[in-house]
XYZ file of C-alpha atoms in Angstrom:
384
model
C 0.000 0.000 0.000
C 1.358 3.342 -1.026
C 1.386 6.023 1.683
C 1.244 9.604 0.545
C 3.988 12.015 1.502
C 1.443 14.414 3.007
C 0.110 11.661 5.288
C 3.630 10.930 6.569
C 4.212 14.608 7.236
C 0.952 14.750 9.210
C 1.951 11.720 11.326
C 5.366 13.186 12.097
C 3.819 16.528 13.051
C 1.355 14.831 15.398
C 4.170 12.890 17.036
C 6.140 16.093 17.571
C 3.139 17.836 19.081
C 2.461 14.886 21.368
C 6.090 14.879 22.481
C 5.968 18.590 23.179
C 2.792 18.126 25.197
C 4.288 15.336 27.297
C 7.446 17.342 27.757
C 5.455 20.280 29.035
C 3.591 17.986 31.413
C 6.850 16.598 32.792
C 8.490 20.016 33.106
C 5.523 21.683 34.766
C 6.789 23.858 37.642
C 6.535 22.195 41.042
C 4.707 24.415 43.492
C 3.038 23.742 46.857
C -0.757 23.689 46.629
C -1.583 24.611 50.235
C -2.175 28.029 51.734
C 1.125 29.853 52.382
C 2.072 30.410 56.006
C 4.378 33.005 57.488
C 7.441 32.205 59.566
C 7.935 34.708 62.354
C 11.518 35.802 62.892
C 12.652 36.196 66.524
C 14.313 39.221 68.077
C 17.584 40.061 66.342
C 16.807 38.565 62.939
C 15.179 40.018 59.799
C 12.197 38.457 58.009
C 12.995 34.981 56.710
C 13.738 35.087 52.947
C 11.197 33.012 51.019
C 11.591 32.073 47.317
C 8.631 32.923 45.112
C 8.371 29.390 43.741
C 8.362 27.696 47.155
C 6.149 29.504 49.648
C 6.022 27.462 52.864
C 2.794 25.679 53.703
C 1.849 23.611 56.741
C 1.909 20.537 54.489
C 5.348 21.085 52.953
C 6.880 21.933 56.332
C 5.471 18.773 57.932
C 6.615 16.681 54.962
C 10.055 18.284 55.001
C 10.420 17.600 58.705
C 9.653 13.922 58.159
C 12.073 13.679 55.233
C 14.824 15.487 57.171
C 14.806 12.861 59.904
C 14.158 9.809 57.712
C 17.160 7.684 56.591
C 15.137 6.610 53.555
C 17.080 9.272 51.633
C 20.283 7.197 51.869
C 21.187 4.174 49.770
C 21.195 1.732 52.700
C 18.627 3.492 54.922
C 21.183 4.341 57.625
C 21.809 8.075 57.130
C 19.348 10.939 57.439
C 19.925 14.682 57.209
C 19.818 14.663 61.000
C 22.680 12.173 61.186
C 25.065 15.036 60.421
C 22.836 17.985 61.338
C 21.303 16.915 64.622
C 19.504 19.106 67.158
C 21.582 17.233 69.740
C 24.600 19.222 68.556
C 23.126 22.538 67.464
C 22.099 21.033 64.105
C 25.656 19.906 63.448
C 27.122 16.611 64.717
C 29.940 17.386 67.133
C 32.526 15.650 64.956
C 35.430 16.966 62.943
C 34.183 15.068 59.881
C 30.824 13.353 59.496
C 30.362 9.679 58.684
C 28.132 8.668 55.807
C 27.054 5.386 54.237
C 29.624 2.681 54.904
C 31.167 4.955 57.567
C 32.937 6.959 54.872
C 34.113 10.364 56.060
C 33.760 13.677 54.298
C 36.488 16.293 54.098
C 34.703 19.245 55.698
C 32.997 19.895 59.003
C 29.189 19.713 58.966
C 27.840 23.294 59.196
C 24.824 24.007 61.373
C 21.380 24.299 59.799
C 20.425 27.002 62.312
C 19.454 30.129 60.355
C 20.693 28.640 57.063
C 17.687 30.357 55.494
C 19.610 33.640 55.678
C 22.569 32.453 53.613
C 22.634 33.565 49.985
C 24.546 30.389 49.062
C 24.869 26.993 50.715
C 27.805 24.722 51.620
C 31.167 26.022 52.819
C 32.163 26.817 49.239
C 28.790 28.277 48.223
C 28.259 25.824 45.378
C 24.480 25.617 45.918
C 22.427 28.764 45.304
C 19.539 27.783 47.577
C 18.380 25.412 50.286
C 16.376 23.583 47.618
C 19.503 22.843 45.556
C 21.570 22.111 48.660
C 19.206 19.247 49.472
C 20.406 17.464 46.322
C 24.079 17.410 47.315
C 24.303 14.982 50.254
C 22.031 12.438 48.552
C 24.420 12.120 45.605
C 27.672 12.355 47.576
C 29.346 8.954 47.870
C 30.730 9.879 51.302
C 27.295 10.880 52.590
C 24.046 9.228 51.454
C 25.485 7.559 48.331
C 22.150 7.509 46.503
C 20.593 9.049 43.392
C 17.808 11.604 43.129
C 15.786 9.242 40.949
C 16.361 6.364 43.365
C 15.069 8.394 46.312
C 11.963 9.418 44.373
C 11.242 5.751 43.509
C 11.593 4.668 47.140
C 9.202 7.389 48.247
C 6.687 6.473 45.510
C 6.692 2.910 46.837
C 5.591 4.139 50.279
C 1.833 4.740 50.475
C 2.087 7.150 53.421
C 4.626 9.281 51.577
C 2.473 9.257 48.438
C -0.401 10.627 50.494
C 1.749 13.351 52.093
C 3.245 14.450 48.783
C -0.233 14.651 47.262
C -1.392 16.877 50.134
C 1.651 19.088 49.697
C 2.032 19.240 45.900
C -1.067 17.689 44.366
C -1.562 14.375 42.549
C 1.117 12.906 40.322
C 4.498 11.199 40.553
C 6.936 12.218 43.266
C 10.019 14.028 41.995
C 13.165 14.995 43.849
C 12.385 18.634 43.166
C 9.440 18.159 45.522
C 11.724 16.531 48.090
C 14.129 19.463 47.964
C 11.347 22.014 48.281
C 9.800 20.240 51.263
C 13.114 19.896 53.119
C 13.974 23.524 52.374
C 10.603 24.691 53.729
C 11.214 22.800 56.958
C 14.761 24.142 57.262
C 13.419 27.691 56.970
C 11.648 27.109 60.290
C 14.932 26.239 62.067
C 15.411 29.850 63.070
C 17.095 30.842 66.311
C 17.375 34.301 67.818
C 16.330 36.115 70.994
C 19.703 35.296 72.540
C 21.063 37.136 75.595
C 22.911 39.371 73.122
C 19.677 40.154 71.253
C 17.865 40.986 74.465
C 20.729 43.279 75.454
C 21.372 45.035 72.137
C 17.952 44.996 70.479
C 15.653 44.524 73.457
C 17.244 47.089 75.752
C 17.800 44.658 78.634
C 21.132 45.843 80.007
C 21.235 42.947 82.469
C 21.059 40.283 79.738
C 24.845 40.244 79.230
C 27.586 39.782 81.781
C 30.181 42.547 82.108
C 32.715 40.230 80.468
C 30.417 39.616 77.487
C 29.789 43.366 77.143
C 33.534 43.955 76.981
C 33.839 41.165 74.419
C 31.153 42.764 72.267
C 32.945 46.087 72.272
C 36.180 44.379 71.201
C 34.234 42.363 68.600
C 32.888 45.393 66.778
C 35.728 47.876 67.307
C 37.671 48.188 63.998
C 40.812 49.027 65.952
C 40.509 46.063 68.307
C 38.951 42.761 67.194
C 37.319 44.063 63.986
C 35.300 40.834 63.921
C 32.121 42.552 62.720
C 33.739 43.410 59.383
C 32.776 39.861 58.333
C 30.410 38.753 61.118
C 28.011 41.625 60.592
C 25.906 43.428 63.180
C 23.704 46.411 62.384
C 21.268 48.540 64.348
C 18.206 46.405 63.536
C 19.469 42.859 62.954
C 22.557 40.713 63.349
C 23.141 37.910 60.875
C 26.767 37.611 62.022
C 27.761 36.834 58.428
C 28.495 38.956 55.377
C 27.629 35.988 53.119
C 31.046 36.368 51.499
C 34.116 34.132 51.256
C 37.422 34.672 53.006
C 40.780 32.949 53.312
C 41.898 32.812 56.950
C 44.662 30.294 56.443
C 42.630 27.488 58.020
C 44.071 24.125 57.054
C 47.263 25.561 55.595
C 50.240 23.195 55.972
C 53.773 24.243 55.142
C 52.354 27.326 53.469
C 50.162 25.251 51.147
C 46.377 25.082 51.005
C 44.914 21.657 51.725
C 41.444 22.651 50.492
C 40.875 25.169 47.696
C 37.404 26.084 48.917
C 35.491 28.646 46.851
C 38.055 28.366 44.060
C 36.673 24.930 43.198
C 33.404 26.654 42.288
C 34.585 29.874 40.618
C 38.087 28.980 39.341
C 39.011 32.524 40.343
C 42.522 32.696 41.817
C 41.361 35.253 44.370
C 39.065 32.583 45.844
C 41.790 30.047 46.614
C 41.328 28.798 50.154
C 38.329 31.055 50.743
C 35.288 29.757 52.626
C 31.916 31.234 53.478
C 31.658 33.326 56.620
C 29.509 31.247 58.985
C 27.003 32.907 61.261
C 28.125 32.954 64.874
C 24.661 32.407 66.293
C 24.559 29.309 68.547
C 28.290 28.840 68.024
C 28.695 27.525 71.572
C 26.569 24.522 70.541
C 28.388 23.609 67.328
C 31.988 22.666 68.152
C 34.390 21.813 66.585
C 34.987 24.891 64.454
C 36.170 26.041 61.015
C 35.532 24.275 57.714
C 37.946 21.512 58.670
C 36.790 21.151 62.273
C 40.364 21.743 63.415
C 39.612 24.009 66.395
C 37.930 22.323 69.343
C 36.955 25.239 71.576
C 35.974 28.884 71.317
C 39.163 29.785 73.143
C 41.136 28.063 70.376
C 39.179 30.076 67.810
C 40.005 33.363 69.566
C 43.661 32.344 69.840
C 43.710 31.473 66.123
C 42.584 34.993 65.221
C 44.970 36.579 67.695
C 47.762 34.861 65.767
C 46.329 36.130 62.434
C 45.538 32.659 61.157
C 48.053 30.858 58.969
C 50.082 32.735 56.392
C 49.495 31.936 52.727
C 49.517 33.975 49.492
C 45.732 34.392 49.460
C 45.041 35.240 53.098
C 42.363 37.928 53.519
C 43.746 41.437 53.982
C 41.554 42.003 57.045
C 43.382 39.279 58.976
C 46.041 40.833 61.199
C 47.685 39.931 64.518
C 45.626 40.773 67.605
C 48.282 40.037 70.192
C 47.696 43.479 71.718
C 44.346 42.324 73.166
C 44.421 41.998 76.945
C 43.629 38.821 78.820
C 40.265 40.242 79.932
C 39.392 41.156 76.336
C 40.173 37.649 75.134
C 38.048 36.108 77.877
C 35.342 38.634 77.041
C 35.278 37.565 73.390
C 34.551 33.983 74.431
C 31.855 35.183 76.862
C 30.272 37.244 74.084
C 30.252 34.292 71.673
C 28.589 32.141 74.326
C 25.915 34.837 74.710
C 24.850 34.264 71.082
C 23.065 31.035 72.001
C 19.454 31.668 71.033
C 16.113 30.060 71.623
C 14.829 27.214 69.489
C 11.404 26.602 67.936
C 9.592 23.638 69.518
C 8.598 21.839 66.306
C 11.974 21.177 64.739
C 12.851 17.891 66.446
C 12.086 14.456 64.964
C 8.389 13.740 64.416
C 6.867 10.735 66.183
C 7.545 7.360 64.605
C 10.609 8.293 62.570
C 13.810 6.288 62.858
C 16.491 8.868 62.243
C 19.307 6.641 61.118
C 22.546 5.617 62.735
C 22.672 8.587 65.096
C 19.519 8.361 67.217
C 18.051 11.611 68.495
C 18.175 12.390 72.193
C 17.616 16.077 71.782
C 14.914 16.588 74.436
C 17.410 15.537 77.109
C 20.512 17.187 75.675
C 19.071 20.564 74.724
C 17.166 21.266 77.994
C 14.091 22.439 76.151
C 12.408 23.967 79.186
C 15.105 26.636 79.033
C 15.373 27.392 75.344
C 12.064 26.749 73.596
C 10.399 29.845 72.224
C 6.792 30.490 71.274
C 6.847 29.711 67.582
C 3.869 29.587 65.308
C 3.106 29.359 61.659
C 0.274 31.615 60.620
C -1.483 31.973 57.326
C -0.053 34.810 55.308
C -2.397 37.729 54.701
């Protein structure tokens, strides 16, 4: 049977149109379907930044909380987000380097998730532009969860309770990892901690909230001629993020004058970024030892001493780093007291939800964190 050329052209055109239609269906933007809620920032912090394509809802936050504590995200169901970012340790893990699947160790210290919503980039080297994209990294890292994004989505699709939760949060249809990332990010945006003794002193007007030693430490901290710490760990008259969201080389990890980790340079390939790492916020720093991107400093006193010695010399060390050996003993003690006064209060609904096995590192946060002392009134309200 002879088929006309025009008929073949029509068939091909229909196939192309069908393909385009299916492609559009598959690439449809993922967006929460529930009513947006607002996340109230505590004293000392600005409004929580919210991306336009992922407004938080009660459903996505609850789903993200479950996913955060569930080791289902890892290849062998042993590692959850909370394994390395546990409320037991200020949403870090208290180790120099975290252990992932097969007890493999990473090469950088686990940063806290506290107030990560205020960072303009994620990871020590800033390679992820958002919390949503950051959630993809550990899953695919062979030293962490050692899984694939597609594999996680398939495991979740096979779980009827997860299917129901994803449908409530994002509507009917297959589960994608984009949904996973958006849910986890929405939950992480509720892990906000402020209203520390420092905040009550500086922003709340309570002059008794800080000890005299901590007050002295604060003055040294922000004095350009003394500590000059606030040049990177920013404080202004309304809010204190304690980070400039920039990258600096302090000489951490330098051995024999050579960098052991290239840091931001691995992302930008800009020579000026060699050995530079993101300025971490100092909020809750007393809870998150050890310190620096390589976890090499065990105590806050060691951190202060490191800065007093101007870090470690290398060709790319930040120009703001200079010796502080002129600081008195009282000023050095005061800096530690000030840093300890940055421990804030914690929302009550950020621990593991009932019925979730959190992986190799079981949660004991109610006991460790003394919640009667640090919980704050924290509510999600529908946005006007």
